[in-house]
DNA sequence: TATTGTTATACTCTATAACTATA
DNA sequence: TATAGTTATAGAGTATAACAATA
């Protein structure tokens, strides 16, 4: 580790977190696409349904939640609505807004999807102990909620989860 | 938390690991693309350079390492080669093979890219403690190496890292 | 004028199959 | 025949700007 290497100390490039995420993300998308095909959903459509699970949302908020811009969201919602999985209605308080709500059929589809997804997750974390799985999910969730995002993060001072043993609060209420 | 919910126990869908990865992966790709643009690289091109850092590789192995199929790798290498960042030469032992090697210019470009990427990583894990960052990277790396991948995982029995305090071996030799 | 949703368009990424040259 | 690399093509995903309706 200290034998005067010929190259300039062979700098970083140690496959950092973001680099690993791009790779694992693509793997996940492929797995999701395959796992969801039998039930007629694509990853984005599912993500949209998930965000609508707890409450109806106007398209703007929904787009932010799913992380797609307004233009592509239109197409996703057209697909979902023509399959009867969601409904759009105008907001009486501001008639520019369309409130999107998941339907009962949509909830059933969501349940099917959950079963398929559980399998993907199982494969993904196959080699991890239950403790490490919990830690992993906790960290992913924290980073997804607090990470990066330019301005948003500027004035922030949230505290790292510091996952000691990754408590059992896995599926809390989310 | 126990008031006889109207819905069937509101099943999983707790934003599992693979779902979070798809999202973080897309965020990472966007950040990478923006951060690398000034130095004339795209995420895939960089990933290719990284895999070539330690040793020249035939295109087949390189494609597996970067996780792109042979067809798209051709385009990536054309770009890199026309910029003088890599060289292709025939393998004398099997003239079907093309051995790809990174050039000195390529290594310089790699160093520039590393600096840009470090910034993305910093933003990504901004809210995490150093311990959690180490844990996070360790888990990502383990999952990336051992996770899923169908057959490959069948007969495996590797041991989970069980990151207690996430030792300081961050940038080992990778 | 600003905002919400929509449409249209172009650009990138990805997957597939067919082709060549070597073995 | 089988394999390594290449080419061509179509499909999906993504980003952008212009537009209509409403505020």
PDB file of N, CA and C in Angstrom, chain A residues 1 12-19 21-28 30-32 44 50 53 64-67 114 121 123-124 127-129 132 135-136 139-144 147-150 160-163 171 174, chain B residues 12-19 21-28 30-32 44 50 53 64-67 114 121 123-124 127-129 132 135-136 139-144 147-150 160-163 171-172 174:
ATOM      1  N   UNK A   1       0.809  -1.206   0.000  1.00  0.00           N
ATOM      2  CA  UNK A   1       0.000   0.000   0.000  1.00  0.00           C
ATOM      3  C   UNK A   1       0.845   1.259   0.000  1.00  0.00           C
ATOM      4  N   UNK A  12      -9.263   8.250  -6.915  1.00  0.00           N
ATOM      5  CA  UNK A  12     -10.580   7.679  -6.561  1.00  0.00           C
ATOM      6  C   UNK A  12     -11.089   6.600  -7.506  1.00  0.00           C
ATOM      7  N   UNK A  13     -12.237   6.931  -8.117  1.00  0.00           N
ATOM      8  CA  UNK A  13     -12.848   6.016  -9.068  1.00  0.00           C
ATOM      9  C   UNK A  13     -13.104   4.660  -8.463  1.00  0.00           C
ATOM     10  N   UNK A  14     -13.355   4.620  -7.165  1.00  0.00           N
ATOM     11  CA  UNK A  14     -13.544   3.348  -6.484  1.00  0.00           C
ATOM     12  C   UNK A  14     -14.986   2.900  -6.556  1.00  0.00           C
ATOM     13  N   UNK A  15     -15.598   3.071  -7.746  1.00  0.00           N
ATOM     14  CA  UNK A  15     -17.002   2.709  -7.905  1.00  0.00           C
ATOM     15  C   UNK A  15     -17.827   3.303  -6.778  1.00  0.00           C
ATOM     16  N   UNK A  16     -17.968   4.604  -6.784  1.00  0.00           N
ATOM     17  CA  UNK A  16     -18.664   5.255  -5.675  1.00  0.00           C
ATOM     18  C   UNK A  16     -20.165   4.987  -5.710  1.00  0.00           C
ATOM     19  N   UNK A  17     -20.841   5.529  -4.740  1.00  0.00           N
ATOM     20  CA  UNK A  17     -22.247   5.211  -4.536  1.00  0.00           C
ATOM     21  C   UNK A  17     -23.110   5.505  -5.764  1.00  0.00           C
ATOM     22  N   UNK A  18     -23.001   6.715  -6.294  1.00  0.00           N
ATOM     23  CA  UNK A  18     -23.848   7.083  -7.421  1.00  0.00           C
ATOM     24  C   UNK A  18     -23.601   6.177  -8.613  1.00  0.00           C
ATOM     25  N   UNK A  19     -22.351   5.776  -8.792  1.00  0.00           N
ATOM     26  CA  UNK A  19     -22.015   4.896  -9.890  1.00  0.00           C
ATOM     27  C   UNK A  19     -22.667   3.526  -9.710  1.00  0.00           C
ATOM     28  N   UNK A  21     -25.316   3.002  -7.996  1.00  0.00           N
ATOM     29  CA  UNK A  21     -26.762   3.188  -8.104  1.00  0.00           C
ATOM     30  C   UNK A  21     -27.226   3.181  -9.549  1.00  0.00           C
ATOM     31  N   UNK A  22     -26.440   3.780 -10.445  1.00  0.00           N
ATOM     32  CA  UNK A  22     -26.853   3.771 -11.847  1.00  0.00           C
ATOM     33  C   UNK A  22     -26.944   2.331 -12.345  1.00  0.00           C
ATOM     34  N   UNK A  23     -26.011   1.541 -11.912  1.00  0.00           N
ATOM     35  CA  UNK A  23     -25.995   0.161 -12.367  1.00  0.00           C
ATOM     36  C   UNK A  23     -27.124  -0.670 -11.756  1.00  0.00           C
ATOM     37  N   UNK A  24     -27.257  -0.581 -10.439  1.00  0.00           N
ATOM     38  CA  UNK A  24     -28.317  -1.330  -9.775  1.00  0.00           C
ATOM     39  C   UNK A  24     -29.687  -0.835 -10.226  1.00  0.00           C
ATOM     40  N   UNK A  25     -29.771   0.451 -10.510  1.00  0.00           N
ATOM     41  CA  UNK A  25     -31.026   0.998 -10.987  1.00  0.00           C
ATOM     42  C   UNK A  25     -31.428   0.383 -12.319  1.00  0.00           C
ATOM     43  N   UNK A  26     -30.483   0.245 -13.212  1.00  0.00           N
ATOM     44  CA  UNK A  26     -30.815  -0.347 -14.507  1.00  0.00           C
ATOM     45  C   UNK A  26     -31.196  -1.812 -14.356  1.00  0.00           C
ATOM     46  N   UNK A  27     -30.501  -2.501 -13.476  1.00  0.00           N
ATOM     47  CA  UNK A  27     -30.858  -3.892 -13.231  1.00  0.00           C
ATOM     48  C   UNK A  27     -32.287  -3.974 -12.690  1.00  0.00           C
ATOM     49  N   UNK A  28     -32.596  -3.112 -11.757  1.00  0.00           N
ATOM     50  CA  UNK A  28     -33.924  -3.125 -11.157  1.00  0.00           C
ATOM     51  C   UNK A  28     -35.007  -2.848 -12.197  1.00  0.00           C
ATOM     52  N   UNK A  30     -34.904  -3.456 -15.371  1.00  0.00           N
ATOM     53  CA  UNK A  30     -35.075  -4.640 -16.211  1.00  0.00           C
ATOM     54  C   UNK A  30     -35.897  -5.703 -15.496  1.00  0.00           C
ATOM     55  N   UNK A  31     -35.577  -5.941 -14.231  1.00  0.00           N
ATOM     56  CA  UNK A  31     -36.301  -6.954 -13.471  1.00  0.00           C
ATOM     57  C   UNK A  31     -37.764  -6.571 -13.300  1.00  0.00           C
ATOM     58  N   UNK A  32     -37.992  -5.303 -12.982  1.00  0.00           N
ATOM     59  CA  UNK A  32     -39.362  -4.822 -12.819  1.00  0.00           C
ATOM     60  C   UNK A  32     -40.150  -5.001 -14.096  1.00  0.00           C
ATOM     61  N   UNK A  44     -43.002   2.574 -14.456  1.00  0.00           N
ATOM     62  CA  UNK A  44     -43.521   3.904 -14.203  1.00  0.00           C
ATOM     63  C   UNK A  44     -44.998   3.917 -13.848  1.00  0.00           C
ATOM     64  N   UNK A  50     -48.580   3.576  -6.962  1.00  0.00           N
ATOM     65  CA  UNK A  50     -48.135   3.551  -5.568  1.00  0.00           C
ATOM     66  C   UNK A  50     -48.310   4.918  -4.910  1.00  0.00           C
ATOM     67  N   UNK A  53     -51.770   5.631  -3.752  1.00  0.00           N
ATOM     68  CA  UNK A  53     -52.369   4.690  -2.815  1.00  0.00           C
ATOM     69  C   UNK A  53     -53.007   5.378  -1.614  1.00  0.00           C
ATOM     70  N   UNK A  64     -44.193  15.170  -9.366  1.00  0.00           N
ATOM     71  CA  UNK A  64     -43.041  15.333  -8.482  1.00  0.00           C
ATOM     72  C   UNK A  64     -42.816  14.078  -7.648  1.00  0.00           C
ATOM     73  N   UNK A  65     -43.899  13.516  -7.179  1.00  0.00           N
ATOM     74  CA  UNK A  65     -43.784  12.326  -6.334  1.00  0.00           C
ATOM     75  C   UNK A  65     -43.175  11.155  -7.097  1.00  0.00           C
ATOM     76  N   UNK A  66     -43.576  11.008  -8.345  1.00  0.00           N
ATOM     77  CA  UNK A  66     -43.089   9.884  -9.147  1.00  0.00           C
ATOM     78  C   UNK A  66     -41.773  10.228  -9.823  1.00  0.00           C
ATOM     79  N   UNK A  67     -41.461  11.521  -9.853  1.00  0.00           N
ATOM     80  CA  UNK A  67     -40.242  11.988 -10.497  1.00  0.00           C
ATOM     81  C   UNK A  67     -40.284  11.834 -12.012  1.00  0.00           C
ATOM     82  N   UNK A 114     -47.453  -6.022  -6.107  1.00  0.00           N
ATOM     83  CA  UNK A 114     -46.651  -6.166  -4.900  1.00  0.00           C
ATOM     84  C   UNK A 114     -46.088  -7.569  -4.757  1.00  0.00           C
ATOM     85  N   UNK A 121     -37.286  -8.177  -5.160  1.00  0.00           N
ATOM     86  CA  UNK A 121     -36.521  -7.735  -4.000  1.00  0.00           C
ATOM     87  C   UNK A 121     -35.773  -8.903  -3.348  1.00  0.00           C
ATOM     88  N   UNK A 123     -34.621 -11.544  -4.772  1.00  0.00           N
ATOM     89  CA  UNK A 123     -33.443 -11.882  -5.567  1.00  0.00           C
ATOM     90  C   UNK A 123     -32.358 -10.838  -5.391  1.00  0.00           C
ATOM     91  N   UNK A 124     -32.797  -9.589  -5.376  1.00  0.00           N
ATOM     92  CA  UNK A 124     -31.826  -8.496  -5.261  1.00  0.00           C
ATOM     93  C   UNK A 124     -30.976  -8.635  -4.010  1.00  0.00           C
ATOM     94  N   UNK A 127     -28.234 -12.362  -0.996  1.00  0.00           N
ATOM     95  CA  UNK A 127     -27.071 -12.711  -0.198  1.00  0.00           C
ATOM     96  C   UNK A 127     -26.989 -12.013   1.142  1.00  0.00           C
ATOM     97  N   UNK A 128     -27.903 -11.112   1.420  1.00  0.00           N
ATOM     98  CA  UNK A 128     -27.801 -10.324   2.641  1.00  0.00           C
ATOM     99  C   UNK A 128     -28.522 -10.975   3.824  1.00  0.00           C
ATOM    100  N   UNK A 129     -27.981 -10.754   4.995  1.00  0.00           N
ATOM    101  CA  UNK A 129     -28.676 -11.190   6.208  1.00  0.00           C
ATOM    102  C   UNK A 129     -29.900 -10.297   6.407  1.00  0.00           C
ATOM    103  N   UNK A 132     -28.866  -6.866   7.497  1.00  0.00           N
ATOM    104  CA  UNK A 132     -28.316  -6.027   6.434  1.00  0.00           C
ATOM    105  C   UNK A 132     -29.395  -5.597   5.450  1.00  0.00           C
ATOM    106  N   UNK A 135     -31.047  -2.677   7.054  1.00  0.00           N
ATOM    107  CA  UNK A 135     -30.141  -1.537   6.967  1.00  0.00           C
ATOM    108  C   UNK A 135     -30.147  -0.948   5.569  1.00  0.00           C
ATOM    109  N   UNK A 136     -30.057  -1.848   4.607  1.00  0.00           N
ATOM    110  CA  UNK A 136     -29.992  -1.428   3.208  1.00  0.00           C
ATOM    111  C   UNK A 136     -31.224  -0.600   2.834  1.00  0.00           C
ATOM    112  N   UNK A 139     -31.266   2.808   4.568  1.00  0.00           N
ATOM    113  CA  UNK A 139     -30.340   3.774   3.964  1.00  0.00           C
ATOM    114  C   UNK A 139     -30.849   4.256   2.613  1.00  0.00           C
ATOM    115  N   UNK A 140     -31.337   3.325   1.806  1.00  0.00           N
ATOM    116  CA  UNK A 140     -31.867   3.717   0.502  1.00  0.00           C
ATOM    117  C   UNK A 140     -32.999   4.723   0.671  1.00  0.00           C
ATOM    118  N   UNK A 141     -33.866   4.427   1.608  1.00  0.00           N
ATOM    119  CA  UNK A 141     -35.008   5.302   1.804  1.00  0.00           C
ATOM    120  C   UNK A 141     -34.561   6.682   2.275  1.00  0.00           C
ATOM    121  N   UNK A 142     -33.604   6.694   3.188  1.00  0.00           N
ATOM    122  CA  UNK A 142     -33.121   7.972   3.696  1.00  0.00           C
ATOM    123  C   UNK A 142     -32.498   8.792   2.569  1.00  0.00           C
ATOM    124  N   UNK A 143     -31.654   8.147   1.785  1.00  0.00           N
ATOM    125  CA  UNK A 143     -30.998   8.869   0.697  1.00  0.00           C
ATOM    126  C   UNK A 143     -32.028   9.351  -0.326  1.00  0.00           C
ATOM    127  N   UNK A 144     -33.013   8.520  -0.598  1.00  0.00           N
ATOM    128  CA  UNK A 144     -34.036   8.910  -1.572  1.00  0.00           C
ATOM    129  C   UNK A 144     -34.822  10.116  -1.092  1.00  0.00           C
ATOM    130  N   UNK A 147     -31.468  12.960  -0.013  1.00  0.00           N
ATOM    131  CA  UNK A 147     -30.249  13.115  -0.797  1.00  0.00           C
ATOM    132  C   UNK A 147     -30.313  14.203  -1.842  1.00  0.00           C
ATOM    133  N   UNK A 148     -29.158  14.696  -2.192  1.00  0.00           N
ATOM    134  CA  UNK A 148     -28.951  15.601  -3.299  1.00  0.00           C
ATOM    135  C   UNK A 148     -29.982  16.662  -3.500  1.00  0.00           C
ATOM    136  N   UNK A 149     -30.572  16.687  -4.684  1.00  0.00           N
ATOM    137  CA  UNK A 149     -31.650  17.596  -4.996  1.00  0.00           C
ATOM    138  C   UNK A 149     -31.328  19.053  -4.719  1.00  0.00           C
ATOM    139  N   UNK A 150     -30.127  19.438  -5.071  1.00  0.00           N
ATOM    140  CA  UNK A 150     -29.716  20.845  -5.153  1.00  0.00           C
ATOM    141  C   UNK A 150     -30.260  21.717  -4.021  1.00  0.00           C
ATOM    142  N   UNK A 160     -28.651  11.748   9.983  1.00  0.00           N
ATOM    143  CA  UNK A 160     -28.448  10.438   9.391  1.00  0.00           C
ATOM    144  C   UNK A 160     -29.076   9.361  10.264  1.00  0.00           C
ATOM    145  N   UNK A 161     -29.656   8.332   9.628  1.00  0.00           N
ATOM    146  CA  UNK A 161     -30.297   7.271  10.411  1.00  0.00           C
ATOM    147  C   UNK A 161     -29.310   6.540  11.313  1.00  0.00           C
ATOM    148  N   UNK A 162     -28.022   6.504  10.911  1.00  0.00           N
ATOM    149  CA  UNK A 162     -27.004   5.827  11.722  1.00  0.00           C
ATOM    150  C   UNK A 162     -27.494   4.458  12.154  1.00  0.00           C
ATOM    151  N   UNK A 163     -27.813   3.663  11.169  1.00  0.00           N
ATOM    152  CA  UNK A 163     -28.462   2.374  11.394  1.00  0.00           C
ATOM    153  C   UNK A 163     -27.637   1.432  12.244  1.00  0.00           C
ATOM    154  N   UNK A 171     -41.943  -1.674   7.403  1.00  0.00           N
ATOM    155  CA  UNK A 171     -43.064  -1.241   6.588  1.00  0.00           C
ATOM    156  C   UNK A 171     -44.011  -0.337   7.349  1.00  0.00           C
ATOM    157  N   UNK A 174     -45.681   3.590   5.383  1.00  0.00           N
ATOM    158  CA  UNK A 174     -45.485   3.890   3.971  1.00  0.00           C
ATOM    159  C   UNK A 174     -45.989   2.729   3.162  1.00  0.00           C
TER     160      UNK A 174
ATOM    161  N   UNK B  12     -47.944  -5.003   1.350  1.00  0.00           N
ATOM    162  CA  UNK B  12     -46.586  -4.480   1.135  1.00  0.00           C
ATOM    163  C   UNK B  12     -46.529  -3.120   0.475  1.00  0.00           C
ATOM    164  N   UNK B  13     -45.853  -3.109  -0.685  1.00  0.00           N
ATOM    165  CA  UNK B  13     -45.704  -1.865  -1.447  1.00  0.00           C
ATOM    166  C   UNK B  13     -45.060  -0.774  -0.623  1.00  0.00           C
ATOM    167  N   UNK B  14     -44.206  -1.175   0.302  1.00  0.00           N
ATOM    168  CA  UNK B  14     -43.569  -0.208   1.189  1.00  0.00           C
ATOM    169  C   UNK B  14     -42.324   0.375   0.538  1.00  0.00           C
ATOM    170  N   UNK B  15     -42.438   0.659  -0.768  1.00  0.00           N
ATOM    171  CA  UNK B  15     -41.282   1.166  -1.497  1.00  0.00           C
ATOM    172  C   UNK B  15     -40.068   0.298  -1.229  1.00  0.00           C
ATOM    173  N   UNK B  16     -40.083  -0.914  -1.730  1.00  0.00           N
ATOM    174  CA  UNK B  16     -38.995  -1.850  -1.423  1.00  0.00           C
ATOM    175  C   UNK B  16     -37.695  -1.447  -2.106  1.00  0.00           C
ATOM    176  N   UNK B  17     -36.690  -2.238  -1.851  1.00  0.00           N
ATOM    177  CA  UNK B  17     -35.335  -1.877  -2.275  1.00  0.00           C
ATOM    178  C   UNK B  17     -35.225  -1.641  -3.775  1.00  0.00           C
ATOM    179  N   UNK B  18     -35.700  -2.582  -4.564  1.00  0.00           N
ATOM    180  CA  UNK B  18     -35.553  -2.452  -6.014  1.00  0.00           C
ATOM    181  C   UNK B  18     -36.275  -1.213  -6.525  1.00  0.00           C
ATOM    182  N   UNK B  19     -37.402  -0.902  -5.912  1.00  0.00           N
ATOM    183  CA  UNK B  19     -38.158   0.273  -6.316  1.00  0.00           C
ATOM    184  C   UNK B  19     -37.370   1.545  -6.017  1.00  0.00           C
ATOM    185  N   UNK B  21     -34.192   1.695  -5.795  1.00  0.00           N
ATOM    186  CA  UNK B  21     -33.017   1.696  -6.663  1.00  0.00           C
ATOM    187  C   UNK B  21     -33.335   2.259  -8.036  1.00  0.00           C
ATOM    188  N   UNK B  22     -34.504   1.933  -8.569  1.00  0.00           N
ATOM    189  CA  UNK B  22     -34.851   2.468  -9.882  1.00  0.00           C
ATOM    190  C   UNK B  22     -34.878   3.990  -9.819  1.00  0.00           C
ATOM    191  N   UNK B  23     -35.397   4.499  -8.741  1.00  0.00           N
ATOM    192  CA  UNK B  23     -35.503   5.946  -8.616  1.00  0.00           C
ATOM    193  C   UNK B  23     -34.141   6.598  -8.402  1.00  0.00           C
ATOM    194  N   UNK B  24     -33.384   6.078  -7.451  1.00  0.00           N
ATOM    195  CA  UNK B  24     -32.065   6.638  -7.194  1.00  0.00           C
ATOM    196  C   UNK B  24     -31.158   6.462  -8.404  1.00  0.00           C
ATOM    197  N   UNK B  25     -31.351   5.376  -9.115  1.00  0.00           N
ATOM    198  CA  UNK B  25     -30.564   5.147 -10.309  1.00  0.00           C
ATOM    199  C   UNK B  25     -30.819   6.214 -11.353  1.00  0.00           C
ATOM    200  N   UNK B  26     -32.068   6.571 -11.555  1.00  0.00           N
ATOM    201  CA  UNK B  26     -32.370   7.600 -12.537  1.00  0.00           C
ATOM    202  C   UNK B  26     -31.826   8.947 -12.099  1.00  0.00           C
ATOM    203  N   UNK B  27     -31.944   9.228 -10.818  1.00  0.00           N
ATOM    204  CA  UNK B  27     -31.377  10.480 -10.307  1.00  0.00           C
ATOM    205  C   UNK B  27     -29.870  10.508 -10.553  1.00  0.00           C
ATOM    206  N   UNK B  28     -29.210   9.413 -10.260  1.00  0.00           N
ATOM    207  CA  UNK B  28     -27.763   9.342 -10.447  1.00  0.00           C
ATOM    208  C   UNK B  28     -27.382   9.550 -11.900  1.00  0.00           C
ATOM    209  N   UNK B  30     -28.968  11.202 -14.185  1.00  0.00           N
ATOM    210  CA  UNK B  30     -29.130  12.623 -14.536  1.00  0.00           C
ATOM    211  C   UNK B  30     -27.975  13.449 -13.994  1.00  0.00           C
ATOM    212  N   UNK B  31     -27.599  13.193 -12.739  1.00  0.00           N
ATOM    213  CA  UNK B  31     -26.503  13.949 -12.145  1.00  0.00           C
ATOM    214  C   UNK B  31     -25.203  13.681 -12.873  1.00  0.00           C
ATOM    215  N   UNK B  32     -24.966  12.412 -13.171  1.00  0.00           N
ATOM    216  CA  UNK B  32     -23.749  12.040 -13.886  1.00  0.00           C
ATOM    217  C   UNK B  32     -23.686  12.730 -15.230  1.00  0.00           C
ATOM    218  N   UNK B  44     -22.086   6.066 -19.542  1.00  0.00           N
ATOM    219  CA  UNK B  44     -21.638   4.780 -20.055  1.00  0.00           C
ATOM    220  C   UNK B  44     -20.199   4.794 -20.508  1.00  0.00           C
ATOM    221  N   UNK B  50     -13.642   3.123 -16.721  1.00  0.00           N
ATOM    222  CA  UNK B  50     -13.336   2.620 -15.382  1.00  0.00           C
ATOM    223  C   UNK B  50     -12.980   1.139 -15.419  1.00  0.00           C
ATOM    224  N   UNK B  53      -9.494   0.426 -16.464  1.00  0.00           N
ATOM    225  CA  UNK B  53      -8.422   1.050 -15.696  1.00  0.00           C
ATOM    226  C   UNK B  53      -7.339   0.054 -15.295  1.00  0.00           C
ATOM    227  N   UNK B  64     -19.670  -7.344 -20.426  1.00  0.00           N
ATOM    228  CA  UNK B  64     -20.236  -7.919 -19.208  1.00  0.00           C
ATOM    229  C   UNK B  64     -19.906  -7.058 -18.001  1.00  0.00           C
ATOM    230  N   UNK B  65     -18.680  -6.573 -17.955  1.00  0.00           N
ATOM    231  CA  UNK B  65     -18.257  -5.767 -16.817  1.00  0.00           C
ATOM    232  C   UNK B  65     -19.056  -4.472 -16.716  1.00  0.00           C
ATOM    233  N   UNK B  66     -19.326  -3.858 -17.862  1.00  0.00           N
ATOM    234  CA  UNK B  66     -20.041  -2.585 -17.866  1.00  0.00           C
ATOM    235  C   UNK B  66     -21.549  -2.817 -17.878  1.00  0.00           C
ATOM    236  N   UNK B  67     -21.954  -4.043 -18.178  1.00  0.00           N
ATOM    237  CA  UNK B  67     -23.367  -4.386 -18.250  1.00  0.00           C
ATOM    238  C   UNK B  67     -24.055  -3.708 -19.431  1.00  0.00           C
ATOM    239  N   UNK B 114     -13.341  11.679 -12.175  1.00  0.00           N
ATOM    240  CA  UNK B 114     -13.406  11.307 -10.761  1.00  0.00           C
ATOM    241  C   UNK B 114     -13.690  12.514  -9.890  1.00  0.00           C
ATOM    242  N   UNK B 121     -21.408  12.303  -5.606  1.00  0.00           N
ATOM    243  CA  UNK B 121     -21.524  11.414  -4.458  1.00  0.00           C
ATOM    244  C   UNK B 121     -21.733  12.202  -3.166  1.00  0.00           C
ATOM    245  N   UNK B 123     -23.193  15.064  -2.799  1.00  0.00           N
ATOM    246  CA  UNK B 123     -24.581  15.534  -2.723  1.00  0.00           C
ATOM    247  C   UNK B 123     -25.529  14.387  -2.417  1.00  0.00           C
ATOM    248  N   UNK B 124     -25.256  13.257  -3.062  1.00  0.00           N
ATOM    249  CA  UNK B 124     -26.130  12.102  -2.867  1.00  0.00           C
ATOM    250  C   UNK B 124     -26.228  11.714  -1.401  1.00  0.00           C
ATOM    251  N   UNK B 127     -26.728  13.853   3.663  1.00  0.00           N
ATOM    252  CA  UNK B 127     -27.302  13.791   4.996  1.00  0.00           C
ATOM    253  C   UNK B 127     -26.767  12.670   5.866  1.00  0.00           C
ATOM    254  N   UNK B 128     -25.905  11.818   5.308  1.00  0.00           N
ATOM    255  CA  UNK B 128     -25.459  10.643   6.048  1.00  0.00           C
ATOM    256  C   UNK B 128     -24.190  10.907   6.861  1.00  0.00           C
ATOM    257  N   UNK B 129     -24.079  10.242   7.975  1.00  0.00           N
ATOM    258  CA  UNK B 129     -22.837  10.283   8.740  1.00  0.00           C
ATOM    259  C   UNK B 129     -21.772   9.511   7.981  1.00  0.00           C
ATOM    260  N   UNK B 132     -22.445   5.842   8.155  1.00  0.00           N
ATOM    261  CA  UNK B 132     -23.530   5.380   7.300  1.00  0.00           C
ATOM    262  C   UNK B 132     -23.144   5.417   5.824  1.00  0.00           C
ATOM    263  N   UNK B 135     -21.201   2.297   5.266  1.00  0.00           N
ATOM    264  CA  UNK B 135     -22.134   1.174   5.260  1.00  0.00           C
ATOM    265  C   UNK B 135     -22.888   1.121   3.940  1.00  0.00           C
ATOM    266  N   UNK B 136     -23.349   2.276   3.524  1.00  0.00           N
ATOM    267  CA  UNK B 136     -24.145   2.367   2.298  1.00  0.00           C
ATOM    268  C   UNK B 136     -23.359   1.845   1.098  1.00  0.00           C
ATOM    269  N   UNK B 139     -22.792  -1.936   1.282  1.00  0.00           N
ATOM    270  CA  UNK B 139     -23.979  -2.715   0.935  1.00  0.00           C
ATOM    271  C   UNK B 139     -24.266  -2.643  -0.562  1.00  0.00           C
ATOM    272  N   UNK B 140     -24.150  -1.450  -1.133  1.00  0.00           N
ATOM    273  CA  UNK B 140     -24.381  -1.311  -2.568  1.00  0.00           C
ATOM    274  C   UNK B 140     -23.429  -2.199  -3.348  1.00  0.00           C
ATOM    275  N   UNK B 141     -22.173  -2.161  -2.927  1.00  0.00           N
ATOM    276  CA  UNK B 141     -21.181  -2.929  -3.650  1.00  0.00           C
ATOM    277  C   UNK B 141     -21.458  -4.428  -3.533  1.00  0.00           C
ATOM    278  N   UNK B 142     -21.819  -4.852  -2.341  1.00  0.00           N
ATOM    279  CA  UNK B 142     -22.117  -6.272  -2.148  1.00  0.00           C
ATOM    280  C   UNK B 142     -23.292  -6.706  -3.017  1.00  0.00           C
ATOM    281  N   UNK B 143     -24.351  -5.909  -2.973  1.00  0.00           N
ATOM    282  CA  UNK B 143     -25.536  -6.257  -3.757  1.00  0.00           C
ATOM    283  C   UNK B 143     -25.208  -6.253  -5.249  1.00  0.00           C
ATOM    284  N   UNK B 144     -24.412  -5.279  -5.671  1.00  0.00           N
ATOM    285  CA  UNK B 144     -24.055  -5.202  -7.084  1.00  0.00           C
ATOM    286  C   UNK B 144     -23.269  -6.431  -7.522  1.00  0.00           C
ATOM    287  N   UNK B 147     -25.905  -9.780  -6.013  1.00  0.00           N
ATOM    288  CA  UNK B 147     -27.362  -9.760  -6.073  1.00  0.00           C
ATOM    289  C   UNK B 147     -27.941 -10.410  -7.309  1.00  0.00           C
ATOM    290  N   UNK B 148     -29.164 -10.855  -7.170  1.00  0.00           N
ATOM    291  CA  UNK B 148     -29.993 -11.340  -8.253  1.00  0.00           C
ATOM    292  C   UNK B 148     -29.302 -12.182  -9.277  1.00  0.00           C
ATOM    293  N   UNK B 149     -29.374 -11.743 -10.532  1.00  0.00           N
ATOM    294  CA  UNK B 149     -28.678 -12.406 -11.621  1.00  0.00           C
ATOM    295  C   UNK B 149     -28.980 -13.889 -11.729  1.00  0.00           C
ATOM    296  N   UNK B 150     -30.241 -14.210 -11.558  1.00  0.00           N
ATOM    297  CA  UNK B 150     -30.784 -15.533 -11.878  1.00  0.00           C
ATOM    298  C   UNK B 150     -29.869 -16.708 -11.539  1.00  0.00           C
ATOM    299  N   UNK B 160     -23.172 -12.447   3.825  1.00  0.00           N
ATOM    300  CA  UNK B 160     -23.514 -11.025   3.900  1.00  0.00           C
ATOM    301  C   UNK B 160     -22.432 -10.261   4.638  1.00  0.00           C
ATOM    302  N   UNK B 161     -22.167  -9.017   4.198  1.00  0.00           N
ATOM    303  CA  UNK B 161     -21.117  -8.229   4.849  1.00  0.00           C
ATOM    304  C   UNK B 161     -21.428  -7.935   6.307  1.00  0.00           C
ATOM    305  N   UNK B 162     -22.727  -7.906   6.643  1.00  0.00           N
ATOM    306  CA  UNK B 162     -23.128  -7.660   8.026  1.00  0.00           C
ATOM    307  C   UNK B 162     -22.347  -6.480   8.594  1.00  0.00           C
ATOM    308  N   UNK B 163     -22.478  -5.351   7.919  1.00  0.00           N
ATOM    309  CA  UNK B 163     -21.693  -4.160   8.214  1.00  0.00           C
ATOM    310  C   UNK B 163     -21.884  -3.660   9.633  1.00  0.00           C
ATOM    311  N   UNK B 171     -11.689   2.375  -0.329  1.00  0.00           N
ATOM    312  CA  UNK B 171     -11.156   2.379  -1.679  1.00  0.00           C
ATOM    313  C   UNK B 171     -10.047   1.357  -1.877  1.00  0.00           C
ATOM    314  N   UNK B 172     -10.200   0.249  -1.244  1.00  0.00           N
ATOM    315  CA  UNK B 172      -9.192  -0.800  -1.263  1.00  0.00           C
ATOM    316  C   UNK B 172      -8.309  -0.783  -2.487  1.00  0.00           C
ATOM    317  N   UNK B 174      -9.999  -1.464  -5.674  1.00  0.00           N
ATOM    318  CA  UNK B 174     -10.925  -1.324  -6.791  1.00  0.00           C
ATOM    319  C   UNK B 174     -10.826   0.092  -7.289  1.00  0.00           C
TER     320      UNK B 174
END
